[in-house]
Coordinates of C-alpha atoms in Angstrom, one line a residue:
M21 CA -70.6 -54.8 46.5
Q22 CA -67.1 -53.9 45.2
S23 CA -64.0 -56.0 44.8
N24 CA -62.3 -53.9 47.5
S25 CA -65.2 -54.4 50.0
S26 CA -64.4 -56.2 53.2
P27 CA -67.1 -58.8 54.3
Y28 CA -67.5 -59.9 57.9
L29 CA -69.9 -62.1 59.9
A30 CA -72.8 -60.3 61.5
C31 CA -73.2 -60.0 65.2
G32 CA -74.1 -63.4 66.8
V33 CA -73.0 -65.4 63.7
R34 CA -70.0 -67.7 63.9
L35 CA -68.3 -70.6 62.3
F36 CA -68.3 -73.9 64.1
W37 CA -66.5 -77.2 63.6
D38 CA -68.4 -80.2 65.0
D39 CA -65.8 -82.8 66.0
V40 CA -68.4 -85.5 66.6
R41 CA -70.1 -85.2 63.2
Q42 CA -66.9 -84.0 61.4
Q43 CA -68.9 -81.2 59.8
R44 CA -68.6 -77.4 59.4
F45 CA -71.5 -75.1 60.3
L46 CA -72.4 -71.4 60.2
L47 CA -74.3 -70.8 63.5
F48 CA -76.7 -68.0 64.0
P49 CA -79.4 -67.2 66.6
E50 CA -82.2 -68.8 64.6
G51 CA -80.3 -71.9 63.5
A52 CA -77.4 -73.3 61.6
I53 CA -76.3 -73.9 58.0
Q54 CA -74.0 -76.9 57.1
L55 CA -71.1 -75.7 55.0
N56 CA -69.0 -77.5 52.5
Q57 CA -65.2 -77.0 52.3
T58 CA -65.4 -74.1 49.8
A59 CA -68.0 -72.2 51.8
W60 CA -66.0 -72.6 55.0
A61 CA -62.8 -71.4 53.2
I62 CA -64.7 -68.3 52.0
L63 CA -66.4 -67.5 55.2
E64 CA -63.4 -67.9 57.4
R65 CA -61.8 -65.1 55.5
C66 CA -64.8 -62.8 56.0
D67 CA -63.1 -61.0 58.9
R68 CA -62.9 -57.3 57.9
N69 CA -59.2 -57.9 57.2
H70 CA -59.7 -59.5 53.8
T71 CA -61.2 -57.7 50.7
I72 CA -63.2 -59.7 48.3
N73 CA -60.2 -59.6 45.9
Q74 CA -57.9 -61.0 48.5
I75 CA -60.3 -63.8 49.3
I76 CA -60.5 -64.7 45.6
S77 CA -56.7 -64.7 45.3
E78 CA -56.1 -66.8 48.4
L79 CA -58.7 -69.4 47.3
A80 CA -57.2 -69.6 43.8
L81 CA -53.9 -70.5 45.5
Q82 CA -55.5 -72.9 48.0
F83 CA -57.5 -74.8 45.3
P84 CA -55.2 -74.7 42.3
N85 CA -57.0 -77.6 40.6
A86 CA -60.3 -75.8 40.8
S87 CA -62.0 -74.4 37.7
P88 CA -60.5 -71.3 36.2
N89 CA -60.1 -68.2 38.4
A90 CA -63.3 -66.8 37.0
S91 CA -65.2 -69.7 38.6
V92 CA -63.6 -69.0 42.0
E93 CA -64.6 -65.4 41.7
A94 CA -68.2 -66.3 40.8
D95 CA -68.4 -68.7 43.7
V96 CA -67.1 -66.1 46.2
Y97 CA -69.5 -63.4 45.0
E98 CA -72.4 -65.8 45.0
L99 CA -71.9 -67.1 48.5
I100 CA -71.2 -63.6 49.9
T101 CA -74.3 -62.3 48.2
K102 CA -76.5 -65.1 49.5
I103 CA -75.3 -65.1 53.1
S104 CA -75.5 -61.3 53.3
Q105 CA -79.0 -61.3 51.9
R106 CA -80.0 -63.5 54.9
G107 CA -78.5 -60.9 57.2
L108 CA -75.7 -63.2 58.3
L109 CA -72.8 -61.3 56.7
N110 CA -72.1 -57.6 56.5
V111 CA -70.0 -56.0 53.7
S112 CA -68.0 -52.8 54.3
N113 CA -67.6 -50.8 51.1
S114 CA -64.3 -49.3 52.3
P115 CA -61.2 -51.3 53.4
S116 CA -60.6 -51.5 57.1
V117 CA -58.1 -49.2 58.6

């Protein structure tokens, strides 16, 4: 996975906001994962239009009081790696055209 890779949700996977529970979820055919605010912010940018570098830059601006930028970068790579290993996220190694 490269910094100019463009991640995107796999077929059948979507983000869902539950108004009743006031919670964020990643839904997929076999179940759901409850997401925290940071995971939601990362995954909503996984749309083929953002590279990993762009996601990191936008989150650093959105959460200026977070740990140093290196921590934001580590969080983004960790989440993208874990979700893609579960088959819920695809990563294109070339930017979308």
